Amino acid sequence: MFYWFLKWIALGPVLRVVFRPQAEGADHVPVEGPAILASNHLSYADWLFMPLTLPRRVTFVAKAEYFTTPGVKGRLQRLFFSGAGQVPIDRSGASAAEGALSAAKRILDQGELFGIYPEGTRSHDGKLYRGKTGVARLALESGVPVIPVAVVGTDVVAPPGKKFGRFTRPVVRFGKPLDFSRYEGMENDRYILRSITDEIMYEIMKLSGQEYVDVYASRAKEESRKAEKAASDARDERDAVDQRKAS
């Protein structure tokens, strides 16, 4: 009930009036029955705007910390995220992927829509990064269609590292459902999983217009942080040299 309260009364109407999100291809999403919505990930606001454009509930997995924080803040946070269609997953352990897969299959078994970000984390620079094969394994084990989704403009509304950015009208584009039943029984073949994942990412790229980089987003972020630190250290060293010369 809280999910629908947020969507239709408390939060959804405000977002609709202020940002006027636009949906394209929403008719590709089935009116009933399970499906996987595989989306790009530009901002923390993606999970707000994408479900807002559909009449059905969309469930995502979220990090367990949102559900385990103590105190009043923790209770409010837990109420909000669970009511907003999130299910907790511990992403710190080696079994994180298995836990997410189990949670996703439970949701799909109930005939629901499950939202997933194949990149695994938000893009730090607006590019589309290599997808992780969990989405392919989920598609094969559940036997449900995958609908590629591109959310555009949320990185302007809520840029990485900031809570708020500039006003724009987000656009959510839904592609045609992808059927991978031809690979039934091959969910343990890593080459098949990679092929399926790359096909999904290609469709997302076509919808979003993003530049594709065949590197995992987490690795790209780490390399970017290292490059920024190296540049900062170099500047500090130059400043120190200039100060010694001046003295």
Coordinates of C-alpha atoms in Angstrom, one line a residue:
M1 CA 0.0 0.0 0.0
F2 CA 2.8 2.4 0.8
Y3 CA 4.3 1.9 -2.6
W4 CA 1.1 3.0 -4.3
F5 CA 0.7 5.8 -1.8
L6 CA 4.1 7.2 -2.7
K7 CA 3.6 6.7 -6.4
W8 CA 0.1 8.1 -6.8
I9 CA -0.4 10.5 -3.9
A10 CA 2.8 11.6 -2.0
L11 CA 5.8 11.6 -4.3
G12 CA 4.7 10.7 -7.8
P13 CA 2.4 13.6 -8.5
V14 CA 5.1 16.1 -7.3
L15 CA 7.7 14.6 -9.7
R16 CA 5.2 14.5 -12.5
V17 CA 4.2 18.2 -12.1
V18 CA 7.8 19.5 -11.6
F19 CA 9.8 17.3 -14.0
R20 CA 7.1 16.0 -16.4
P21 CA 8.9 12.8 -17.2
Q22 CA 8.2 11.5 -20.7
A23 CA 7.9 7.8 -21.7
E24 CA 8.6 6.3 -25.1
G25 CA 7.7 2.7 -26.0
A26 CA 5.9 1.9 -22.7
D27 CA 3.6 -0.3 -24.7
H28 CA 6.5 -2.8 -24.9
V29 CA 6.1 -3.5 -21.2
P30 CA 3.4 -6.3 -20.6
V31 CA 0.3 -5.2 -18.8
E32 CA 0.6 -8.4 -16.7
G33 CA 3.1 -11.2 -16.1
P34 CA 6.8 -11.1 -15.3
A35 CA 9.6 -9.3 -17.2
I36 CA 13.1 -8.0 -16.5
L37 CA 13.6 -4.3 -17.1
A38 CA 17.3 -3.8 -17.8
S39 CA 18.3 -0.2 -17.6
N40 CA 21.3 2.1 -17.9
H41 CA 22.2 3.8 -14.7
L42 CA 23.1 7.5 -14.7
S43 CA 21.8 8.7 -11.4
Y44 CA 20.3 7.7 -8.1
A45 CA 17.1 9.2 -9.4
D46 CA 16.7 6.5 -12.1
W47 CA 14.7 4.2 -9.8
L48 CA 12.3 7.1 -9.2
F49 CA 11.5 8.2 -12.7
M50 CA 11.5 4.8 -14.6
P51 CA 8.7 3.2 -12.4
L52 CA 6.8 6.5 -12.5
T53 CA 6.2 6.1 -16.2
L54 CA 4.5 2.7 -15.8
P55 CA 1.2 1.8 -14.2
R56 CA 2.7 -1.4 -12.7
R57 CA 5.0 -1.8 -9.7
V58 CA 8.7 -2.2 -10.5
T59 CA 11.0 -3.8 -7.8
F60 CA 14.7 -3.3 -7.5
V61 CA 17.3 -4.7 -5.1
A62 CA 19.0 -2.2 -2.9
K63 CA 22.0 -2.4 -0.5
A64 CA 21.2 -3.8 2.9
E65 CA 22.4 -0.7 4.7
Y66 CA 19.2 1.1 3.7
F67 CA 17.3 -1.5 5.8
T68 CA 19.6 -2.0 8.8
T69 CA 20.5 1.5 9.9
P70 CA 19.5 1.9 13.6
G71 CA 17.4 4.6 15.2
V72 CA 14.5 6.7 14.0
K73 CA 16.3 7.6 10.8
G74 CA 16.9 3.9 10.1
R75 CA 13.2 3.1 10.6
L76 CA 12.1 5.9 8.3
Q77 CA 14.7 4.9 5.7
R78 CA 13.6 1.2 5.9
L79 CA 9.9 2.2 5.6
F80 CA 10.7 4.4 2.6
F81 CA 12.8 1.9 0.6
S82 CA 10.7 -1.1 1.3
G83 CA 7.6 0.8 0.5
A84 CA 9.2 2.2 -2.7
G85 CA 9.7 -1.2 -4.1
Q86 CA 13.2 -2.1 -2.9
V87 CA 14.3 -5.4 -1.5
P88 CA 17.5 -5.6 0.5
I89 CA 20.7 -7.4 -0.6
D90 CA 24.0 -7.6 1.1
R91 CA 26.5 -6.6 -1.6
S92 CA 29.6 -6.9 0.5
G93 CA 30.1 -10.7 0.5
A94 CA 31.0 -13.2 -2.1
S95 CA 27.4 -14.5 -2.2
A96 CA 26.0 -11.0 -3.1
A97 CA 25.3 -12.0 -6.7
E98 CA 23.6 -15.2 -5.7
G99 CA 21.5 -13.3 -3.2
A100 CA 20.4 -10.8 -5.8
L101 CA 19.6 -13.6 -8.2
S102 CA 17.4 -15.4 -5.7
A103 CA 15.6 -12.2 -4.7
A104 CA 15.0 -11.4 -8.4
K105 CA 13.6 -14.9 -9.2
R106 CA 11.2 -14.6 -6.2
I107 CA 9.8 -11.4 -7.6
L108 CA 9.5 -12.8 -11.1
D109 CA 7.9 -16.0 -9.9
Q110 CA 5.2 -13.7 -8.4
G111 CA 4.5 -12.3 -11.9
E112 CA 6.1 -8.9 -11.1
L113 CA 8.4 -6.6 -13.0
F114 CA 12.0 -6.7 -11.8
G115 CA 14.3 -3.7 -12.5
I116 CA 18.1 -4.3 -12.8
Y117 CA 21.1 -2.2 -13.8
P118 CA 23.5 -4.5 -15.7
E119 CA 26.4 -2.1 -15.2
G120 CA 26.2 -2.8 -11.5
T121 CA 26.8 0.8 -10.4
R122 CA 26.1 4.4 -11.6
S123 CA 28.1 5.7 -14.5
H124 CA 30.5 8.5 -13.2
D125 CA 30.9 10.2 -16.6
G126 CA 27.7 9.6 -18.6
K127 CA 29.1 6.7 -20.6
L128 CA 27.6 3.3 -20.9
Y129 CA 29.8 0.6 -19.5
R130 CA 30.1 -3.2 -19.9
G131 CA 27.2 -5.2 -18.4
K132 CA 27.6 -7.9 -15.8
T133 CA 26.3 -11.3 -16.9
G134 CA 23.9 -11.7 -13.9
V135 CA 21.1 -10.2 -16.1
A136 CA 21.7 -12.9 -18.7
R137 CA 21.7 -15.7 -16.1
L138 CA 18.5 -14.4 -14.6
A139 CA 16.8 -14.3 -18.0
L140 CA 17.7 -17.9 -18.8
E141 CA 16.9 -19.3 -15.3
S142 CA 13.5 -17.5 -15.1
G143 CA 12.6 -17.8 -18.8
V144 CA 11.1 -14.3 -18.9
P145 CA 11.7 -11.6 -21.5
V146 CA 14.2 -8.8 -21.0
I147 CA 13.1 -5.3 -21.9
P148 CA 16.0 -2.8 -22.5
V149 CA 15.4 0.6 -20.9
A150 CA 17.2 3.9 -21.3
V151 CA 16.7 6.7 -18.8
V152 CA 18.0 10.0 -20.2
G153 CA 18.4 13.3 -18.3
T154 CA 18.5 12.0 -14.7
D155 CA 22.2 12.8 -14.5
V156 CA 21.3 16.5 -15.1
V157 CA 18.5 16.4 -12.4
A158 CA 20.8 14.6 -9.9
P159 CA 24.4 14.4 -11.1
P160 CA 26.8 11.9 -9.6
G161 CA 28.2 13.1 -6.3
K162 CA 25.4 15.7 -5.9
K163 CA 21.8 15.6 -4.5
F164 CA 20.5 18.1 -6.9
G165 CA 21.5 19.5 -10.3
R166 CA 19.6 21.4 -12.9
F167 CA 16.0 21.2 -14.2
T168 CA 15.4 19.0 -17.2
R169 CA 12.6 16.7 -18.5
P170 CA 13.8 13.1 -18.0
V171 CA 12.9 10.7 -20.8
V172 CA 12.4 6.9 -20.3
R173 CA 12.7 4.8 -23.4
F174 CA 11.5 1.2 -23.4
G175 CA 12.8 -1.1 -26.2
K176 CA 11.2 -4.2 -27.6
P177 CA 11.3 -7.3 -25.4
L178 CA 14.3 -9.6 -26.0
D179 CA 13.6 -13.3 -26.0
F180 CA 16.5 -15.6 -25.2
S181 CA 14.6 -18.9 -25.1
R182 CA 16.9 -20.2 -27.8
Y183 CA 19.6 -20.5 -25.2
E184 CA 17.4 -22.5 -22.7
G185 CA 19.5 -24.8 -20.5
M186 CA 22.8 -22.9 -21.2
E187 CA 22.8 -20.6 -18.2
N188 CA 26.2 -22.1 -17.1
D189 CA 27.9 -21.3 -20.3
R190 CA 29.9 -18.1 -19.7
Y191 CA 30.3 -17.4 -23.4
I192 CA 26.5 -17.6 -23.9
L193 CA 26.0 -15.3 -20.9
R194 CA 28.4 -12.8 -22.2
S195 CA 26.8 -12.9 -25.6
I196 CA 23.3 -12.3 -24.2
T197 CA 24.6 -9.5 -21.9
D198 CA 26.3 -7.7 -24.8
E199 CA 23.1 -7.9 -26.9
I200 CA 21.2 -6.3 -24.0
M201 CA 23.8 -3.6 -23.6
Y202 CA 23.8 -2.9 -27.3
E203 CA 20.0 -2.3 -27.3
I204 CA 20.3 0.0 -24.2
M205 CA 23.1 1.9 -26.1
K206 CA 20.8 2.4 -29.1
L207 CA 18.0 3.7 -26.9
S208 CA 20.2 6.0 -24.7
G209 CA 22.6 7.3 -27.4
Q210 CA 25.5 6.9 -24.8
E211 CA 29.0 6.2 -25.8
Y212 CA 29.8 2.5 -25.0
V213 CA 33.0 1.5 -23.2
D214 CA 33.8 -2.2 -22.9
V215 CA 35.1 -1.9 -19.4
Y216 CA 33.3 -2.5 -16.1
A217 CA 32.0 0.7 -14.6
S218 CA 33.6 -0.1 -11.2
R219 CA 37.0 -0.4 -12.8
A220 CA 36.5 2.8 -14.8
K221 CA 35.6 4.6 -11.6
E222 CA 38.7 3.3 -9.8
E223 CA 41.0 4.3 -12.7
S224 CA 39.4 7.7 -12.8
R225 CA 40.0 8.2 -9.0
K226 CA 43.6 7.1 -9.4
A227 CA 44.1 9.5 -12.3
E228 CA 42.6 12.4 -10.3
K229 CA 44.8 11.6 -7.3
A230 CA 47.9 11.5 -9.5
A231 CA 47.0 14.8 -11.1
S232 CA 46.4 16.3 -7.7
D233 CA 49.7 15.0 -6.3
A234 CA 51.5 16.4 -9.4
R235 CA 49.9 19.8 -8.8
D236 CA 50.9 19.8 -5.2
E237 CA 54.5 18.9 -6.1
R238 CA 54.7 21.7 -8.6
D239 CA 53.3 24.2 -6.1
A240 CA 55.9 23.0 -3.6
V241 CA 58.7 23.5 -6.1
D242 CA 57.4 26.9 -7.0
Q243 CA 57.3 27.9 -3.4
R244 CA 60.9 26.8 -2.8
K245 CA 62.0 28.7 -5.8
A246 CA 60.2 31.8 -4.6
S247 CA 61.8 31.6 -1.2

